[in-house]
Short mmCIF file of C-alpha atoms in Angstrom, two decimals:
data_model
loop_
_atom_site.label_atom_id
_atom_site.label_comp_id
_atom_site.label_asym_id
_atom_site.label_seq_id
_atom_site.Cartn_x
_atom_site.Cartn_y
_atom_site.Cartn_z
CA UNK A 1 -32.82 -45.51 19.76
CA UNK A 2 -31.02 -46.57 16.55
CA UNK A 3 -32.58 -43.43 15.00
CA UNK A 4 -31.37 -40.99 17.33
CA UNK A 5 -27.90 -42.21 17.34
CA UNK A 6 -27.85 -40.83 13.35
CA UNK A 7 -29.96 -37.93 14.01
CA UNK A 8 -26.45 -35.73 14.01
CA UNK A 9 -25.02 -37.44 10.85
CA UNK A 10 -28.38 -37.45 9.24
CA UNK A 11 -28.16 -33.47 9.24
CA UNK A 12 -24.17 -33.21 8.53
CA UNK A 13 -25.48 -35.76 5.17
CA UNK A 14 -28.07 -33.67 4.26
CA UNK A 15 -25.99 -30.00 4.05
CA UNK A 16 -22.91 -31.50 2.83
CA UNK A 17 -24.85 -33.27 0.04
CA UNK A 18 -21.96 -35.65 -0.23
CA UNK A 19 -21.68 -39.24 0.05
CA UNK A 20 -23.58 -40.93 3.32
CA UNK A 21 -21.19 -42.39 5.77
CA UNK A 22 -21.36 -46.09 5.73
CA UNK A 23 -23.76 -46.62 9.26
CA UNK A 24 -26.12 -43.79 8.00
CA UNK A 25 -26.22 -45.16 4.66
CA UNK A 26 -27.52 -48.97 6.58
CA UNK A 27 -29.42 -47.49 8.59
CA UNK A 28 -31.58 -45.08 5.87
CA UNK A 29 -32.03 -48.31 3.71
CA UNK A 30 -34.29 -50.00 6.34
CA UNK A 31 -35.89 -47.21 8.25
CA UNK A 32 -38.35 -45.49 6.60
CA UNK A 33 -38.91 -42.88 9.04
CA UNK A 34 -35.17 -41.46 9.00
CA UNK A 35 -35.52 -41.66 4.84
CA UNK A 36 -38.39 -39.53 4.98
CA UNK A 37 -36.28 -37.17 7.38
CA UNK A 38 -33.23 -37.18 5.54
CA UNK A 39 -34.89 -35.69 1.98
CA UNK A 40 -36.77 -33.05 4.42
CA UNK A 41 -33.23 -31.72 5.33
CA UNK A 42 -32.52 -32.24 2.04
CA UNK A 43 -35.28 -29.98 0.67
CA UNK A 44 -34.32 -27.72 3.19
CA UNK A 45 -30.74 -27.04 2.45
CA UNK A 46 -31.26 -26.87 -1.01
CA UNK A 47 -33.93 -24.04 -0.44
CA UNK A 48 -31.73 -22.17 1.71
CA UNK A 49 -29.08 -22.28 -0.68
CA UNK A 50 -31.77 -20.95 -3.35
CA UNK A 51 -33.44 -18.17 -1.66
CA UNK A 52 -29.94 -17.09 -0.75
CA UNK A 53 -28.70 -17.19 -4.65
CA UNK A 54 -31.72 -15.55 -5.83
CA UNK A 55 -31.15 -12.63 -3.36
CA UNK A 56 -27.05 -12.42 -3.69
CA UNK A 57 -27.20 -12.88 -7.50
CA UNK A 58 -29.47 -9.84 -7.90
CA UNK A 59 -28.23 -7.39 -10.78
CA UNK A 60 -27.93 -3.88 -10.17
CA UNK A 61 -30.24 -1.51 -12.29
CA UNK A 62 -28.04 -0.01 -15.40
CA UNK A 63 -28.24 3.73 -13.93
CA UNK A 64 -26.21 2.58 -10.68
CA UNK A 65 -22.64 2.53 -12.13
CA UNK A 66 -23.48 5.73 -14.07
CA UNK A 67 -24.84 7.06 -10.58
CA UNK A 68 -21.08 6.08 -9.45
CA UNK A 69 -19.25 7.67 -12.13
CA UNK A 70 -21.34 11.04 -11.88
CA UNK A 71 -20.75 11.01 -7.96
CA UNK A 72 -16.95 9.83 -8.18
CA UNK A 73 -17.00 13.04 -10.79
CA UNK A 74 -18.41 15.55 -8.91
CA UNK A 75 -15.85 14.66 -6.04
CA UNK A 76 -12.77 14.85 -8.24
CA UNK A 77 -14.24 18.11 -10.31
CA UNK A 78 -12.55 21.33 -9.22
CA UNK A 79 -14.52 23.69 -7.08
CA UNK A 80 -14.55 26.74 -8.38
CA UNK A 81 -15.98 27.69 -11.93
CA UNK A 82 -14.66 29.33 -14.94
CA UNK A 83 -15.71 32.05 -16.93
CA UNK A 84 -15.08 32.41 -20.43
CA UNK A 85 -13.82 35.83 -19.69
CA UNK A 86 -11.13 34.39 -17.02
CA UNK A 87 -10.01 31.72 -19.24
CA UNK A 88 -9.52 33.92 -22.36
CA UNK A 89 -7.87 36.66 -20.12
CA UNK A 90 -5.76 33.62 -18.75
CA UNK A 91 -4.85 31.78 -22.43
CA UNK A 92 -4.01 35.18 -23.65
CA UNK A 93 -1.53 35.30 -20.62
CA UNK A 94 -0.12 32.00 -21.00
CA UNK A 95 0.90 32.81 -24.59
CA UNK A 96 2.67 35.57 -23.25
CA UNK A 97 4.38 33.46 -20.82
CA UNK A 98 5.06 30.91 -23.56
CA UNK A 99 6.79 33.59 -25.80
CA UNK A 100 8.76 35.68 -23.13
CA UNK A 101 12.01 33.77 -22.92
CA UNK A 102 12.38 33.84 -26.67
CA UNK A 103 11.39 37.51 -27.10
CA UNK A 104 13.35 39.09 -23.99
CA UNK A 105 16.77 40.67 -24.78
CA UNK A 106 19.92 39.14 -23.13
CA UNK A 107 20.23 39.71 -19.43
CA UNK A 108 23.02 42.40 -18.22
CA UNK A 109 25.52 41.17 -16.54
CA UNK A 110 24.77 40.85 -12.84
CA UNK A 111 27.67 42.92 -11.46
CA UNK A 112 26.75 45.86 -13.34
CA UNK A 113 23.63 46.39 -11.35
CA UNK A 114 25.08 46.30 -7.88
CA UNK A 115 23.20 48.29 -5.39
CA UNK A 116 25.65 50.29 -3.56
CA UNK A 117 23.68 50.66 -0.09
CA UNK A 118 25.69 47.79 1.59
CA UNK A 119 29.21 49.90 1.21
CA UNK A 120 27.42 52.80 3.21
CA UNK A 121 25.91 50.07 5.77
CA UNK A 122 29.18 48.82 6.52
CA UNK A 123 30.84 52.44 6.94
CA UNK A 124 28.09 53.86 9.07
CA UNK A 125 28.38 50.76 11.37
CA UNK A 126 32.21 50.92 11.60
CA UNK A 127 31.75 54.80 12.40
CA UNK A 128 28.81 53.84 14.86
CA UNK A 129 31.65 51.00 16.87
CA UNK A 130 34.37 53.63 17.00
CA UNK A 131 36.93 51.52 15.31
CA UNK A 132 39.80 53.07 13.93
CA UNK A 133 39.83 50.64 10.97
CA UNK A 134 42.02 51.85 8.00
CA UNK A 135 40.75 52.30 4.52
CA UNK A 136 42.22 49.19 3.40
CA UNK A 137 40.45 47.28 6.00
CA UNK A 138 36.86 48.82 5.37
CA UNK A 139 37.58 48.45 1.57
CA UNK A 140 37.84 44.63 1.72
CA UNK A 141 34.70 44.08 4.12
CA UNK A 142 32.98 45.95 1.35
CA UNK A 143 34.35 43.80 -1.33
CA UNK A 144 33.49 40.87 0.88
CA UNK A 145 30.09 42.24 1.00
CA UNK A 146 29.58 42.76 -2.44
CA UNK A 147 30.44 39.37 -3.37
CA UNK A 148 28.26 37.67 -0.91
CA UNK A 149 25.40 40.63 -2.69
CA UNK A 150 26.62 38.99 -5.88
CA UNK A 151 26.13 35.86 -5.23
CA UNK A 152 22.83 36.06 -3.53
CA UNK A 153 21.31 37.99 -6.75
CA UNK A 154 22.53 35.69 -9.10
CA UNK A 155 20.79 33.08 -6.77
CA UNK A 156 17.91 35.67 -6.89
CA UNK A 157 17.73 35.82 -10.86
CA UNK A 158 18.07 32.65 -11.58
CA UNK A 159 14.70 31.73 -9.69
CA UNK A 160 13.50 34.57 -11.84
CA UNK A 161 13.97 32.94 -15.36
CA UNK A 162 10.97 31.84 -15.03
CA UNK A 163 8.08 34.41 -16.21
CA UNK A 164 6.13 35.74 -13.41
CA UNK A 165 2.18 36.07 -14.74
CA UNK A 166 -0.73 38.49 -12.59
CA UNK A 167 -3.35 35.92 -12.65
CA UNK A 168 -6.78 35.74 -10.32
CA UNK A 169 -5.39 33.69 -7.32
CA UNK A 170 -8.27 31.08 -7.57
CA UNK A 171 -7.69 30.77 -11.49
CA UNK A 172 -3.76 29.77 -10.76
CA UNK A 173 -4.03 26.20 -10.87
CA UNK A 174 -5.94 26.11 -14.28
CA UNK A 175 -3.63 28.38 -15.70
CA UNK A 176 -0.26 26.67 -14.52
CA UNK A 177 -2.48 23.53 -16.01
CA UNK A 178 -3.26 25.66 -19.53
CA UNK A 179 0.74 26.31 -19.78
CA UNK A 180 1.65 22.84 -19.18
CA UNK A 181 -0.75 21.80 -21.94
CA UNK A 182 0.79 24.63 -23.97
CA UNK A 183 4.50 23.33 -23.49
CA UNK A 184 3.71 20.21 -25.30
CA UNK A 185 2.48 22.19 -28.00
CA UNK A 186 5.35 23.97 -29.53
CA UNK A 187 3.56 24.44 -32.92
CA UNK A 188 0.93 26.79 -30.87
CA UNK A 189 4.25 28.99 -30.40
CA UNK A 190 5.60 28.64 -32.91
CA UNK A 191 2.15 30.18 -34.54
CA UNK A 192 2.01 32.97 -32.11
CA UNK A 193 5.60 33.87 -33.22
CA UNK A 194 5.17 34.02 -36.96
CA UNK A 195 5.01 37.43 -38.59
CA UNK A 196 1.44 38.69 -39.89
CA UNK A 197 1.60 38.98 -43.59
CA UNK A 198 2.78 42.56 -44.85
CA UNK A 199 2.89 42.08 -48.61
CA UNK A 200 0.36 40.96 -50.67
CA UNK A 201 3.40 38.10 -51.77
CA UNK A 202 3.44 37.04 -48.00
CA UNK A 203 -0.63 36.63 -47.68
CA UNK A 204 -0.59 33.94 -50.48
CA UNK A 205 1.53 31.94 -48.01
CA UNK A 206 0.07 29.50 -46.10
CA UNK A 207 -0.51 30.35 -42.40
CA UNK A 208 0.61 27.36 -39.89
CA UNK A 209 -2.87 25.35 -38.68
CA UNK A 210 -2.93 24.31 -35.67
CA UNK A 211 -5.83 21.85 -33.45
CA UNK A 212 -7.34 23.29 -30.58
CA UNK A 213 -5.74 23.35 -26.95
CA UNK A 214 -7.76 20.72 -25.04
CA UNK A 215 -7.44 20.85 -21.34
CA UNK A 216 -10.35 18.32 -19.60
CA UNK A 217 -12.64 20.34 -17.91
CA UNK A 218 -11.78 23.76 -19.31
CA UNK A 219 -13.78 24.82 -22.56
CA UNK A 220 -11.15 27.44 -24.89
CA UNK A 221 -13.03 29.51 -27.61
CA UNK A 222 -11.34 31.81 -30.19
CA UNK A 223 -11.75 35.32 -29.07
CA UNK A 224 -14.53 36.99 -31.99
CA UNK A 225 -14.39 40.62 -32.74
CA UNK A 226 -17.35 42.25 -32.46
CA UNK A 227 -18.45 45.87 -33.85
CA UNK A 228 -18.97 48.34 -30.86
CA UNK A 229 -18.13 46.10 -28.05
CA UNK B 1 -11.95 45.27 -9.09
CA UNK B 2 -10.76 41.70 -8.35
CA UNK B 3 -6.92 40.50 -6.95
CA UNK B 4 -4.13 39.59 -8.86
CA UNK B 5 -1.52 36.74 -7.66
CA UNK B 6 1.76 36.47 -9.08
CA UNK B 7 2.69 32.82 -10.07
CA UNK B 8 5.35 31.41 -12.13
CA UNK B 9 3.45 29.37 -14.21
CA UNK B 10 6.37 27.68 -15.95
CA UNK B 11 8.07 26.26 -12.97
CA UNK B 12 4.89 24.71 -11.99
CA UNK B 13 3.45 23.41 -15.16
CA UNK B 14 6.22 19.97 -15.54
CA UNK B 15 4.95 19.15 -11.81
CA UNK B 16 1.24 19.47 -12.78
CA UNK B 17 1.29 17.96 -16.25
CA UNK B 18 2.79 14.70 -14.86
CA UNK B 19 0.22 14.93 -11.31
CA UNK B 20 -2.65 15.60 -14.06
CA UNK B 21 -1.40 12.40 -15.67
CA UNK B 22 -1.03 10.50 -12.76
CA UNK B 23 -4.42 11.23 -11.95
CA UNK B 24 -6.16 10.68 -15.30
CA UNK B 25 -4.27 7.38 -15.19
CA UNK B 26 -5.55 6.33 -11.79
CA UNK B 27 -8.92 7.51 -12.80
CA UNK B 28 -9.08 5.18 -15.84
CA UNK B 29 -7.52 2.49 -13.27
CA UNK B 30 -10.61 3.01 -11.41
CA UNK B 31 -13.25 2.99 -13.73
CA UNK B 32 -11.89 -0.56 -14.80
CA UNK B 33 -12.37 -1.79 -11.21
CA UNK B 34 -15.67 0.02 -10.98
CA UNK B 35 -17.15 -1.84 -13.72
CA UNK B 36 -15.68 -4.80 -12.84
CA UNK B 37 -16.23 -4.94 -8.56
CA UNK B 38 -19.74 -2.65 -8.94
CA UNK B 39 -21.63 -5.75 -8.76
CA UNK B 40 -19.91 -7.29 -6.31
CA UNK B 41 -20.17 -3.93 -3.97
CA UNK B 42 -24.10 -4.08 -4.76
CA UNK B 43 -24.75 -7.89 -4.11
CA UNK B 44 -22.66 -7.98 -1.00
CA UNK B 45 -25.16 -4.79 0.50
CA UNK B 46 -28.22 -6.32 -1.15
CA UNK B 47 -27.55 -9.36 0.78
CA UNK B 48 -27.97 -7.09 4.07
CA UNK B 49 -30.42 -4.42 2.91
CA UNK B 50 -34.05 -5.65 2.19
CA UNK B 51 -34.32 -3.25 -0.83
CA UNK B 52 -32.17 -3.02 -3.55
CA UNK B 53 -32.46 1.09 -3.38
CA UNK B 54 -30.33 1.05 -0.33
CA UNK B 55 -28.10 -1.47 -1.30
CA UNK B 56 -27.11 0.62 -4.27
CA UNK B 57 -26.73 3.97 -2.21
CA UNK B 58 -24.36 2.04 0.07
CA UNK B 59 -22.44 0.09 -2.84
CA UNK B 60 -22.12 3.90 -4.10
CA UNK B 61 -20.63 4.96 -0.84
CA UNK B 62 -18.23 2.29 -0.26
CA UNK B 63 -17.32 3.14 -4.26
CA UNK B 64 -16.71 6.40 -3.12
CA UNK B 65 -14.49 5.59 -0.68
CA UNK B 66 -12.59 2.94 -2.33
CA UNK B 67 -12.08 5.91 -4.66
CA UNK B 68 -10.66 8.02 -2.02
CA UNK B 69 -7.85 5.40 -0.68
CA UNK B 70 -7.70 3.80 -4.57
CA UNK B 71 -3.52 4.98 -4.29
CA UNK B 72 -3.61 2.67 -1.76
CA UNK B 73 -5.33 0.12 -2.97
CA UNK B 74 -4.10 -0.66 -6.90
CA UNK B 75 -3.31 -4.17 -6.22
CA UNK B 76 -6.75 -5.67 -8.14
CA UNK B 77 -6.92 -8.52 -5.08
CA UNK B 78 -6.37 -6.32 -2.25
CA UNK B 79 -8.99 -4.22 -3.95
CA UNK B 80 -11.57 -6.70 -3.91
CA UNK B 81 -10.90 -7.98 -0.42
CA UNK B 82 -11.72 -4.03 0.94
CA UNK B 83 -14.48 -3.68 -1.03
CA UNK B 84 -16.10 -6.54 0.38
CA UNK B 85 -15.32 -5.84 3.95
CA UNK B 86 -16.35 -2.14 3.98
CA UNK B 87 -19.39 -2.41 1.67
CA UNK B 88 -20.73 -5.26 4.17
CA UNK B 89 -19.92 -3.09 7.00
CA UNK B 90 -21.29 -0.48 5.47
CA UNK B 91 -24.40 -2.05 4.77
CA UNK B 92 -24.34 -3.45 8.52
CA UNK B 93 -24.13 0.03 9.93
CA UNK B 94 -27.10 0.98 7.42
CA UNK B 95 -28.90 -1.99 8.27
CA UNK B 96 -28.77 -1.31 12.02
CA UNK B 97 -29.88 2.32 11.95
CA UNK B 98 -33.33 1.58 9.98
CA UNK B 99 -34.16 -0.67 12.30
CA UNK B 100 -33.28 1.63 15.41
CA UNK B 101 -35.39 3.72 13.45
CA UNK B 102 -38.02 1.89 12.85
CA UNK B 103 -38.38 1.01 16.49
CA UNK B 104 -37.97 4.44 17.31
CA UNK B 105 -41.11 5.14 14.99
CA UNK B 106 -43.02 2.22 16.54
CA UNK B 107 -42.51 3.75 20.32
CA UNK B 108 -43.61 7.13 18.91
CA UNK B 109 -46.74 5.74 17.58
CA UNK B 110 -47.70 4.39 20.95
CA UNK B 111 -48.68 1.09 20.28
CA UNK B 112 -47.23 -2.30 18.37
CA UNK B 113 -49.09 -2.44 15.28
CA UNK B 114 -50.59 -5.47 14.75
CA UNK B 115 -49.62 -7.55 11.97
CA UNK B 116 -52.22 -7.42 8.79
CA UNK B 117 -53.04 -10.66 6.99
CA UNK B 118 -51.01 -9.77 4.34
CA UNK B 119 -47.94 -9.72 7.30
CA UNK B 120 -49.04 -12.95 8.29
CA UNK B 121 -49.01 -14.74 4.48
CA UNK B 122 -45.29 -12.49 4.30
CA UNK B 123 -44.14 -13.97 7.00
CA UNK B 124 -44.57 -17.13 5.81
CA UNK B 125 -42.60 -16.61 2.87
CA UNK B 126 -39.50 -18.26 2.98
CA UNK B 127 -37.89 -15.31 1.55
CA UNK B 128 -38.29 -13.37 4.36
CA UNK B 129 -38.27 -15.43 7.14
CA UNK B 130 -34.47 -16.30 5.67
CA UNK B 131 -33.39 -13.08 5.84
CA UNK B 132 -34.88 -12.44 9.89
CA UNK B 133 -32.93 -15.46 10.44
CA UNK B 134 -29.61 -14.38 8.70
CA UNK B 135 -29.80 -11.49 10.53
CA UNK B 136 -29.56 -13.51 13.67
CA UNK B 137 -26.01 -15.04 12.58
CA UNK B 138 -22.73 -13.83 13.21
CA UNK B 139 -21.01 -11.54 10.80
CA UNK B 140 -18.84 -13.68 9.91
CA UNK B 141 -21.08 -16.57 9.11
CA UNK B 142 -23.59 -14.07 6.87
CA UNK B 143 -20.11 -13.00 4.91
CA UNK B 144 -19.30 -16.55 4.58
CA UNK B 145 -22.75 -17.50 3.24
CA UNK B 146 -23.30 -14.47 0.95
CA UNK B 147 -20.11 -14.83 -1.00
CA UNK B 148 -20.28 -18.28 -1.54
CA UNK B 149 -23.97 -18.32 -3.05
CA UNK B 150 -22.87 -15.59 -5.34
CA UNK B 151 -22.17 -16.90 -8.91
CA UNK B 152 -18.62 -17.40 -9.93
CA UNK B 153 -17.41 -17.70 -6.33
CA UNK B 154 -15.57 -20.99 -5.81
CA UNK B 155 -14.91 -21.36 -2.14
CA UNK B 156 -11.07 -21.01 -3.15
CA UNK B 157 -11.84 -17.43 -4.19
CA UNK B 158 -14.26 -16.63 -0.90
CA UNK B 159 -11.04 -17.62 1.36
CA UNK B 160 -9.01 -15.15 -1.04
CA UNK B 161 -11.52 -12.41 -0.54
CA UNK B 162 -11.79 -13.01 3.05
CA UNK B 163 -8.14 -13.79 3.70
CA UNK B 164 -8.65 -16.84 5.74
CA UNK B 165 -7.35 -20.69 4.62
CA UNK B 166 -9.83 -22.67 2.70
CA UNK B 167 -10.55 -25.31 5.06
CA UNK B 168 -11.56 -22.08 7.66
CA UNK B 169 -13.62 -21.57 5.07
CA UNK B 170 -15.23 -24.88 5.08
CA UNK B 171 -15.81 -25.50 8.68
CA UNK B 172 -17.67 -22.09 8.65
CA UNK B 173 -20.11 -22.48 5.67
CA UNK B 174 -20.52 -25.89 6.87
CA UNK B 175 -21.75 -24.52 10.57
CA UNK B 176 -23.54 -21.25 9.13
CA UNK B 177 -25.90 -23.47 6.53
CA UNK B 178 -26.76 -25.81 9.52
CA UNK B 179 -27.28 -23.26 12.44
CA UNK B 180 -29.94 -21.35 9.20
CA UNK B 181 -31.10 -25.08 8.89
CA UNK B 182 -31.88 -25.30 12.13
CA UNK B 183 -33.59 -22.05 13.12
CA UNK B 184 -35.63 -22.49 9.84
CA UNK B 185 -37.03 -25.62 10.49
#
């Protein structure tokens, strides 16, 4: 009777591993029987708790965080590939782009290259409502016209400053990528803009040296000369 | 003869040099996390997969998609706490369709094969018969019991991972290691 009344705590002792409440401890000194239980639990719990470490502590074989690397890679790498004859065509344009602003002459002033079509708009719709608008009137709509023409072309050009490039549309991205590489290389410009030697007193000078572009993913070899290609 | 676009590479290139940053930065980010959770992702689906091949293809998934939401999930803690979740889920899910399959496999082949000696000595192997019997608990008891057996864990960092108070996690170990107690015996 005794025996089952600790039956409960016997099992709480034996997981918690902790110290035995006092009853339970009494009761384990004199009866044999609930001893013997008690270190069965005992042996129990603690081989639960080692088959479980042995299988949750298992190490992973070397390869598998590679394998998740190469995977995590092939997700982030770009899908479409580049050819060598793409990327040249494309670093030859980006030097281009580079040098344009410095190269290009001074911009005419925008006024001076006014399209005059609005002026004969306006006049053929007055003439087309019948109005008997003066010259003076017509004149200022036109000037008012003009303005707002003005206006909207200087708008226009100065979202052209930038260089405008013909590039494959799939090869955009890596090129916009090859000129932001380029922009934190002024020295590559800088080289592109120096003059060829034309004296034999200029070749002894020392050209400018300059390390490779590197752009991840994109390989950039000099462009070699050959004989009859 | 292939198409031309017209871009303006210049206006573009300051946005992409500081998104090409952004990313190599997050990537390196990862890769720290990677080698420091890839363990973790592995033990906590080896703990639900018999074999450690499919523990590591589903560690690699739940990788994969840690990757994908990794903006979201910087914070190192928060980090750890998802991984966990989905890689167990994961391995759930993966867990649940062998064995659909393998009892689709056993209806095909007409009858119930019957188990060899070599079953028989399995089966007694404690091994095993722990891991039928895990498989009987709750979710949350298994979760419990697999992240506190794995080295390193204090039960102060289990009730991190798993978000609940410590005493939670207590009560639960305490209840999962006797209900396993009790089916094994």
């Amino acid at each position: 009777m005794k025996c089952d009344k600790y039956r409960g705590t016997l099992i709480d002792g034996a997981a918690t591993g902790g110290k035995l409440e006092g009853g339970l401890a009494g009761h384990l000194k004199v009866c044999a029987q609930c001893r013997a239980r008690m270190q069965e639990e005992q042996s129990l719990f603690e081989a639960i708790d080692d088959a479980l470490r042995s299988k949750v502590n298992e190490i992973p074989q070397a390869s598998f965080l590679a394998g998740v690397r190469a995977q995590i890679w092939k997700e982030t790498a770009p899908k479409s590939r580049w050819s060598l004859m793409w990327a040249m065509a494309s670093a030859a344009l980006a030097l281009i782009a580079v040098t344009h602003p410095w190269t290009r002459p001074p911009r005419q002033p925008v006024e001076a290259g006014l399209p005059k079509a609005p002026t004969i708009s306006v006049q053929q719709k007055s003439e087309l409502a019948g109005s008997k608008r003066d010259s003076t009137m017509g004149s200022s709509a036109t000037a008012r016209i003009q303005q707002h023409l003005a206006k909207q072309l200087i708008a226009e050009q100065a979202s052209h400053r930038e260089p405008e490039v013909l590039v494959p549309p799939d090869e955009g991205k890596a090129f916009v990528q090859f000129v932001a590489r380029l922009r934190q290389r002024d020295e590559v410009a800088q080289a592109f803009v120096t003059p060829a030697p034309s004296t034999a007193a200029d070749e002894n000078k020392e050209l400018p040296q300059i390390p490779p572009v590197e752009i991840a993913r994109l390989q950039l070899k000099p462009l070699i000369w050959e004989e009859g290609k | 003869m292939q198409e031309l676009a017209l871009i303006r590479p210049g206006r573009k290139a300051d946005t992409e040099l500081v998104l090409e940053r952004d990313k190599t930065a997050l990537k390196r980010e990862f890769e720290d996390r990677l080698a420091e959770c890839g363990t973790l992702a592995f033990r906590v689906a080896r703990s639900v997969l018999r074999n450690a091949s499919d523990a590591e293809d589903v560690a690699q998934e739940a990788m994969l998609q840690a990757y994908r939401r990794f903006e979201r999930l910087r914070d190192p803690s928060r980090f750890r706490v998802w991984l966990v979740r989905i890689t167990f889920r994961l391995a759930l899910d993966q867990a649940r369709s062998s064995r659909r399959r393998e009892q689709r496999e056993t209806v095909w082949a007409g009858a119930v094969p019957r188990p060899t000696p070599e079953d028989l000595a399995a089966s007694r192997d404690f091994g095993r018969r722990l891991d039928q019997t895990m498989e009987t608990l709750s979710e949350k008891s298994r979760l419990i019991l697999v992240l506190s057996a794995m080295d390193g864990h204090s039960l102060e960092e289990v009730a991190e991972l798993l978000q609940v108070p410590l005493g939670t996690v207590k009560s639960r170990l305490h209840t999962a290691r006797k209900r396993l107690a009790e089916k094994l015996r």
